[in-house]
Coordinates of C-alpha atoms and ligand atoms in Angstrom, one line a residue:
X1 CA 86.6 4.0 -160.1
X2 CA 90.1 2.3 -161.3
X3 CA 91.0 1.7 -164.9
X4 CA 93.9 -0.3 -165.9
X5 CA 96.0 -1.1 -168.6
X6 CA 98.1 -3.9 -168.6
X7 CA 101.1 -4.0 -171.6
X8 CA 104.3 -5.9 -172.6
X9 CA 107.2 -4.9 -169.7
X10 CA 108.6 -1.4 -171.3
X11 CA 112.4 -0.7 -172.0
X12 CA 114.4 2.4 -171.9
X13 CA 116.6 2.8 -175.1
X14 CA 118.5 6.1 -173.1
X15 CA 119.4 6.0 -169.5
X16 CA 122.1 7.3 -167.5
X17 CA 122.9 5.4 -164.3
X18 CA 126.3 6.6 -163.2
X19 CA 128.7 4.5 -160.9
X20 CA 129.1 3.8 -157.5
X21 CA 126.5 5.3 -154.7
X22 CA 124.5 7.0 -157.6
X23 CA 124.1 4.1 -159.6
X24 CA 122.9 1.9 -156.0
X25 CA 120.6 4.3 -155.4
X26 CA 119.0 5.1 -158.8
X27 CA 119.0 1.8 -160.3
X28 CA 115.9 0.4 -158.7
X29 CA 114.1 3.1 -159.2
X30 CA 114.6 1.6 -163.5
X31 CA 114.4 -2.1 -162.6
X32 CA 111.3 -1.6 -160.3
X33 CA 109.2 -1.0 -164.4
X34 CA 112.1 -1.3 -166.6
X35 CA 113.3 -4.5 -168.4
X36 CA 115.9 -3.3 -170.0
X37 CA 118.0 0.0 -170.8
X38 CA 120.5 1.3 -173.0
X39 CA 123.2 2.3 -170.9
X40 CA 125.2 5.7 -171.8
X41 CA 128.8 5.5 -171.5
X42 CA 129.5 9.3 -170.0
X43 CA 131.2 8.2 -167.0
X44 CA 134.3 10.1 -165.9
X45 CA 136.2 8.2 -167.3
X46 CA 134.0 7.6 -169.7
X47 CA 133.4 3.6 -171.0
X48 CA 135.2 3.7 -173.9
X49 CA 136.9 0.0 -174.5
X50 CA 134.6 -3.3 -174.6
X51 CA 136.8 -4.0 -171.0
X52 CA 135.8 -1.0 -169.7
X53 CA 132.0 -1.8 -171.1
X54 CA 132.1 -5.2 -169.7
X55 CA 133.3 -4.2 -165.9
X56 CA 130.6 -1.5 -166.1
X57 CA 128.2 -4.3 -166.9
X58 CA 129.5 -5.8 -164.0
X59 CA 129.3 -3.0 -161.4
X60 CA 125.4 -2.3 -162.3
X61 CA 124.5 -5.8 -162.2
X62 CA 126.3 -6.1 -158.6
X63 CA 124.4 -2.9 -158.0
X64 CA 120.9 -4.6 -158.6
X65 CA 119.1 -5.4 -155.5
X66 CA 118.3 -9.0 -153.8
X67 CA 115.2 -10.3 -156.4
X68 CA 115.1 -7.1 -159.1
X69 CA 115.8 -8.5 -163.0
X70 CA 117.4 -6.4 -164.9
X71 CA 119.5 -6.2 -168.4
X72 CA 122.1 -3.6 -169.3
X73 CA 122.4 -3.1 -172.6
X74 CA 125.8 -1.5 -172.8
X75 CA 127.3 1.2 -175.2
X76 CA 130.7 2.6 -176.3
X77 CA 131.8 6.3 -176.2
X78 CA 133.1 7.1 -179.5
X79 CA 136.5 9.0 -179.4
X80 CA 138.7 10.0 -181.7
X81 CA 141.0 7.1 -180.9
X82 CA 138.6 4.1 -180.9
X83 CA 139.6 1.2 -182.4
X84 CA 136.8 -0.5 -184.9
X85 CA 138.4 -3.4 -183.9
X86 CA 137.6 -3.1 -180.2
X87 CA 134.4 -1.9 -181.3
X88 CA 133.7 -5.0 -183.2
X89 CA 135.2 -7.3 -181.1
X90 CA 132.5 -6.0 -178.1
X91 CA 129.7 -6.2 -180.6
X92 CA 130.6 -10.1 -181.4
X93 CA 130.8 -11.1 -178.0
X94 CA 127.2 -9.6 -177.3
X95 CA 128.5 -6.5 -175.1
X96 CA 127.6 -3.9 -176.7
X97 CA 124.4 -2.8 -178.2
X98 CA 125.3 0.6 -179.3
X99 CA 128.3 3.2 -179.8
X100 CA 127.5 6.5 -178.3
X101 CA 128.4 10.1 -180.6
X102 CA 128.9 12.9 -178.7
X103 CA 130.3 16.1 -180.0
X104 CA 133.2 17.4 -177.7
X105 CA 131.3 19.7 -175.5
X106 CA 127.6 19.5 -176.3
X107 CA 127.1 18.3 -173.2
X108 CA 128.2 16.2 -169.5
X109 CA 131.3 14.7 -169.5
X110 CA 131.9 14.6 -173.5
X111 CA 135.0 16.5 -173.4
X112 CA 136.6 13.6 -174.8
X113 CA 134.2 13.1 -177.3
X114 CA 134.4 13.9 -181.2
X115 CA 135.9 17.1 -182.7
X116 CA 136.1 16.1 -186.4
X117 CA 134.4 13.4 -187.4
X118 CA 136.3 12.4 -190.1
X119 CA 138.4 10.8 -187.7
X120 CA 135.7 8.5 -186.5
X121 CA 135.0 7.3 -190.1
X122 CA 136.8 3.7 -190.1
X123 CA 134.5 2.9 -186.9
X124 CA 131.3 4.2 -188.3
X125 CA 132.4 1.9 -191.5
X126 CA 132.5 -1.2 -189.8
X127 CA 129.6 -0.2 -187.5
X128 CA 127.5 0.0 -190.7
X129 CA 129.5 -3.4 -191.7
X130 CA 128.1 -5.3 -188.7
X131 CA 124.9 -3.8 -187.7
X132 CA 126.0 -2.3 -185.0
X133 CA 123.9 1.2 -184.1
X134 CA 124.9 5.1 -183.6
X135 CA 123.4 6.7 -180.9
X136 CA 123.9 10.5 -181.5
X137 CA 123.4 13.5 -179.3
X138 CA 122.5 15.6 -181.9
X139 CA 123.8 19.3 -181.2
X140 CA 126.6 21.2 -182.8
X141 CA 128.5 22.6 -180.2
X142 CA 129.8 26.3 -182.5
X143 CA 129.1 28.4 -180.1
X144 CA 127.9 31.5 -183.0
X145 CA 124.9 28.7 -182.8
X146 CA 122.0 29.5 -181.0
X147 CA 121.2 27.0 -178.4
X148 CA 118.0 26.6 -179.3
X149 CA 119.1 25.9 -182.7
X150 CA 121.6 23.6 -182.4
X151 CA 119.8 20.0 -182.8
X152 CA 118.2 21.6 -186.2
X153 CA 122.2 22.4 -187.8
X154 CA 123.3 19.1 -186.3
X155 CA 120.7 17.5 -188.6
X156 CA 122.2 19.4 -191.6
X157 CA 125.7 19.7 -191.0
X158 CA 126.6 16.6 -189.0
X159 CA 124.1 13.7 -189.4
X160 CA 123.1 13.9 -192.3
X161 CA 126.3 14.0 -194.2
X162 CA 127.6 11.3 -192.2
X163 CA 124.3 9.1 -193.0
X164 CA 125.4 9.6 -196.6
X165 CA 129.0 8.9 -196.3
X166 CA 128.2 5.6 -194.9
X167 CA 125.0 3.6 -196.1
X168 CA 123.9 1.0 -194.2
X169 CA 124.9 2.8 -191.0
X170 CA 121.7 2.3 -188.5
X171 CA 121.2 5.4 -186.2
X172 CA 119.1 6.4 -183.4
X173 CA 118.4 10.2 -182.9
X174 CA 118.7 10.2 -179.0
X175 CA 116.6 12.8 -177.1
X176 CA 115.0 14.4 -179.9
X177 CA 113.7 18.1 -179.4
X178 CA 112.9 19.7 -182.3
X179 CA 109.9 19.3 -185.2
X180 CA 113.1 19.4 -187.2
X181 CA 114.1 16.1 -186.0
X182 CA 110.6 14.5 -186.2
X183 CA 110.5 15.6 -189.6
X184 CA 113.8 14.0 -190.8
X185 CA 113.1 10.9 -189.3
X186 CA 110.2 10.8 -191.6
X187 CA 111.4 11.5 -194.3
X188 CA 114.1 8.7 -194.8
X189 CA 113.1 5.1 -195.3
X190 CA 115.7 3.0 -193.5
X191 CA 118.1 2.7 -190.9
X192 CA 117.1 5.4 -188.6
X193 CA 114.6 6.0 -185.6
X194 CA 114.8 8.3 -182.7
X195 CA 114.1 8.3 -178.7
X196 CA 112.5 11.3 -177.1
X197 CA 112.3 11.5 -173.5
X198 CA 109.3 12.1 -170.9
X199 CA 110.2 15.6 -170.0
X200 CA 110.5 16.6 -173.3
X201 CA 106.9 15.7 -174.1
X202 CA 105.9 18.0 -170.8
X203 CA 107.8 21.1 -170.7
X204 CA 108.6 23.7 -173.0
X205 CA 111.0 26.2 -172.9
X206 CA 109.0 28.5 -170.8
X207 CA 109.0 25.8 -167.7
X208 CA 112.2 26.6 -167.5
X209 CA 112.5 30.5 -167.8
X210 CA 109.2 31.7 -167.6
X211 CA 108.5 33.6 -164.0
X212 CA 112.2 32.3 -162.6
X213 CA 114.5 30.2 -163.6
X214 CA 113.9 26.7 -162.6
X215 CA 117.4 24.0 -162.8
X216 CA 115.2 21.0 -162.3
X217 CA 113.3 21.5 -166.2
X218 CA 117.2 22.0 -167.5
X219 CA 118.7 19.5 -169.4
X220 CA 120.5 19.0 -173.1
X221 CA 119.2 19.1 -175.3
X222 CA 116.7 22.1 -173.9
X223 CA 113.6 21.9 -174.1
X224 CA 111.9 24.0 -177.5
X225 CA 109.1 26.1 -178.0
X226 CA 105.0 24.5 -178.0
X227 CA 105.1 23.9 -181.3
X228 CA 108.2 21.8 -181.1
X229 CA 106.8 19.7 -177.9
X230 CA 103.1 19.2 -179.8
X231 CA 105.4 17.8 -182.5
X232 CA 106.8 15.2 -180.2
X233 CA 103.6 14.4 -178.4
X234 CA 102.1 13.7 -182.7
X235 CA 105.3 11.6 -183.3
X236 CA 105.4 9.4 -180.2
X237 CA 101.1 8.9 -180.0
X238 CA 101.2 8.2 -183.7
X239 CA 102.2 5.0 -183.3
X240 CA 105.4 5.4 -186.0
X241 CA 107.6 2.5 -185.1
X242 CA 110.6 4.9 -185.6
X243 CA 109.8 6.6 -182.6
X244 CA 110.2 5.0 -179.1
X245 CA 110.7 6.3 -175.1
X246 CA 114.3 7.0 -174.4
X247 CA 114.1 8.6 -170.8
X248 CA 117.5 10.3 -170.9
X249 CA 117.1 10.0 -167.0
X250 CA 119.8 11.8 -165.8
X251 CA 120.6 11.6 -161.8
X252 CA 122.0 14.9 -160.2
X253 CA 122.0 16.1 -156.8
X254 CA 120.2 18.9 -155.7
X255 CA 123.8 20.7 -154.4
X256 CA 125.1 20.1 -157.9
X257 CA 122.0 21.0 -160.2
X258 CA 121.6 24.0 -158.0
X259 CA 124.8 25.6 -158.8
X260 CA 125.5 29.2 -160.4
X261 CA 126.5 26.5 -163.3
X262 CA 124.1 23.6 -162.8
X263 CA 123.9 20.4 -164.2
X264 CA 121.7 19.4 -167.0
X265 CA 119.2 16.8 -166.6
X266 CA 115.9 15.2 -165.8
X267 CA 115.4 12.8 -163.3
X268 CA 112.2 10.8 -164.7
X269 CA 112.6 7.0 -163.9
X270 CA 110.6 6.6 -160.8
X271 CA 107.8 8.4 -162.4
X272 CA 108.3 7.7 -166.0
X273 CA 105.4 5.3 -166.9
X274 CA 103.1 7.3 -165.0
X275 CA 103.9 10.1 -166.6
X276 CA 103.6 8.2 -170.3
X277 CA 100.1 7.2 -169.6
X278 CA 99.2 10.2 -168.7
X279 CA 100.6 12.2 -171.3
X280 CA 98.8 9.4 -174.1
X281 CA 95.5 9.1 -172.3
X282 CA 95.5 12.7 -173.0
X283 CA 96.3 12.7 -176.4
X284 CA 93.5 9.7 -176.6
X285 CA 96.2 7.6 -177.6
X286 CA 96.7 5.1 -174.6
X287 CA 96.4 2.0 -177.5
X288 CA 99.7 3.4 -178.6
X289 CA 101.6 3.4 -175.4
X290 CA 102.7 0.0 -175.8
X291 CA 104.5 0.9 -179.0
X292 CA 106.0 3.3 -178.2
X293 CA 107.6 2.0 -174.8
X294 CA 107.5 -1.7 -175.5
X295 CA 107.7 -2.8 -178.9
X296 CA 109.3 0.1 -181.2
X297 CA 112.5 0.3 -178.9
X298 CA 113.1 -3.8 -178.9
X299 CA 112.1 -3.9 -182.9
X300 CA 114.7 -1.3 -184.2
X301 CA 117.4 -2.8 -182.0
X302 CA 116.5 -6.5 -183.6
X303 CA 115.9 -7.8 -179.8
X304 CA 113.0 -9.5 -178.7
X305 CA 110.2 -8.0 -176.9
X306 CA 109.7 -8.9 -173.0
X307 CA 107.9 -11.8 -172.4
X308 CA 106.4 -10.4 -168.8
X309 CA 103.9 -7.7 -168.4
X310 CA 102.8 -4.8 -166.2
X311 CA 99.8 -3.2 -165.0
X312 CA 99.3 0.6 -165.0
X313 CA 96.2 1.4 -162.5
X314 CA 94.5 4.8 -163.2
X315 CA 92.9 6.0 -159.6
X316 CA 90.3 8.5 -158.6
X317 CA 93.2 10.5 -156.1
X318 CA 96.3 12.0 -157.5
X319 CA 99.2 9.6 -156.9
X320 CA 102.2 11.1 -154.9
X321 CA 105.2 10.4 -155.9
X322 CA 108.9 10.7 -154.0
X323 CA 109.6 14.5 -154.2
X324 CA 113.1 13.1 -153.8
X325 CA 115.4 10.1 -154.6
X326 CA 118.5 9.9 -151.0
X327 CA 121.6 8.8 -152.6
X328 CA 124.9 8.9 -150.3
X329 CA 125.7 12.1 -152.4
X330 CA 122.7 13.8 -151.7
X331 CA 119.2 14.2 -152.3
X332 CA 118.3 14.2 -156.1
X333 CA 114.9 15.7 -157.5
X334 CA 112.4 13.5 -159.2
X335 CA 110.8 15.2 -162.1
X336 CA 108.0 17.4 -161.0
X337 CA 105.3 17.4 -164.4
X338 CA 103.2 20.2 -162.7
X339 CA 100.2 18.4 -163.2
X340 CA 98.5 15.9 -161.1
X341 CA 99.1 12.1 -162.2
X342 CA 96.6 9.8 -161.3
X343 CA 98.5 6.4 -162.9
X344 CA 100.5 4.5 -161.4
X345 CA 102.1 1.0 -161.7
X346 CA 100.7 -2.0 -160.0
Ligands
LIG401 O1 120.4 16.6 -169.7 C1 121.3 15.8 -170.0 N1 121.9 15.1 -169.0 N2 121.7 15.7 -171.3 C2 122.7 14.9 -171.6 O2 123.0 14.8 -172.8 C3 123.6 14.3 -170.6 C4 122.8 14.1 -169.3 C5 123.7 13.8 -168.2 O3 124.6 12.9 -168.3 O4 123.5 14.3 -167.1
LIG402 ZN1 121.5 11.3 -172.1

């Protein structure tokens, strides 16, 4: 007995794709579902220049396998230095859909991201001037803040003060983790919407930590008590147009995640849309999916909506999926939901 559900091609408004070997060998494991992504700018170096955007552009699209489609959507790392003129300039031309805040620290490579953020002001100005959006990784990084607290003070101390300073400034909450954040998306009107990510609407904090410590469920921002996941499962299957998939897919290899200081992230895009219609068919909610991975992303970023489809097949047997992706750096870890799956995509 098969079921299937055929929707508008999804997009993913958060991805990381890295350069070089990673980047060959993760790429098709997006464009195989994906039509498009927002691509995060926390290379080393990171992509901080519309010349640096556009040659990054250039690498992923030479990356794309023989008869794949795929579109970029590229992003700018906000530093202390950038120049809203740069910034505007990329935005004109098409480049760019997005400028990427990360507080120094809070997480990979964003040691050369923002220490006082007074010093970004002009750029956030003429962002709000030409439409162009924020995409925040919301966590202070004071360390007398408790991890598991530090998307909730971000909120308070961070965005919403600068949301005030600058009307008109459009922002999307990446990676959201917290009822917190749900919460304060609701409550303002305009101009702001938020991604959360697969693994985030799985695991709780206790996948990582409870009954030994497991690297593959770590990622930033962590993962949050039930109460905080059942309050992303409401937001995304509530059909909310604010709300819409942002994998945060975040490649690392095994050697590297399995360190005595391990890498944070979740490796979700081969099994991502799988994992969605699971997660909504259980939540009764599988008229929503679309929304939230199809139309609410492509709506808040003004773009148009896909114009192809896919088909997700539900099938008596549990699907297996890749245990692991090869890249030329090593093996990495697809994300392991600890559940059978029995949707897949045609
Ligand atoms: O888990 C994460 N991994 N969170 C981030 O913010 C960055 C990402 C990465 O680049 O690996
Ligand atoms: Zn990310």
């Amino acid at each position: 007995m098969t079921q299937e559900l055929r929707i508008t091609r999804p997009d993913d408004w958060h991805l990381h794709l890295r350069d070089g070997d990673m980047l060959r060998a993760v790429l098709p494991e997006t464009a195989r579902h994906f039509g498009r992504a927002i691509i995060m700018p926390n290379l080393v170096p990171p992509v901080v220049t519309g010349a640096q955007a556009a040659a990054y552009r250039d690498r992923i699209l030479a990356a794309l396998p023989e008869g794949m489609t795929f579109e970029p959507l590229m992003t700018l790392y906000l530093t202390e230095d950038t120049d809203p003129e740069d910034v505007a300039a990329a935005h004109a031309a098409g480049l760019v859909k997005a400028v990427k805040l990360y507080p120094a620290g809070a997480t990979t490579n964003s040691q050369s991201g923002v220490r006082d953020f007074d010093k970004v002001r002009p750029v956030l100005e003429k962002m709000a001037e030409i439409g162009l959006t924020l995409c925040t990784h919301g966590e202070v990084t004071d360390h007398a803040i408790d991890i598991f607290d530090r998307e909730a003070v971000f909120i308070d101390r961070v965005l919403d003060p600068i949301r005030r300073a600058t009307p008109g400034l459009r922002v999307v909450m990446e990676h959201i983790t917290t009822r917190n954040a749900a919460d304060y998306v609701r409550s303002q009107d305009r101009d702001l919407g938020a991604t959360i990510t697969t693994h985030h609407l799985i695991i709780n904090r206790n996948h990582i930590l409870a009954g030994g410590i497991k690297p593959h469920y770590y990622c930033l921002p962590v993962a949050k008590r039930e109460e905080h996941r059942i309050a992303l499962r409401q937001a995304a299957t509530s059909g909310d147009a604010r709300f819409f998939i942002g994998t945060d897919s975040a490649p690392h290899t095994d050697a590297n995640k399995l360190l005595p200081c391990g890498c944070a992230g979740c490796f979700t895009a081969t099994n991502t849309m799988a994992l969605l219609a699971h997660v909504f068919e259980e939540d009764g909610a599988l008229d929503k999916l679309e929304g939230f991975a199809c139309k609410h992303g492509p709506a808040f970023y003004r773009l148009p909506e896909n114009q192809d489809q896919i088909t997700l097949v539900k099938q008596a047997e549990p699907v297996i999926f890749p245990e692991k992706i090869d890249t030329k750096d090593g093996p990495v870890t697809v994300f392991d939901p600890g559940f059978a799956v029995h949707w897949t995509v045609a």
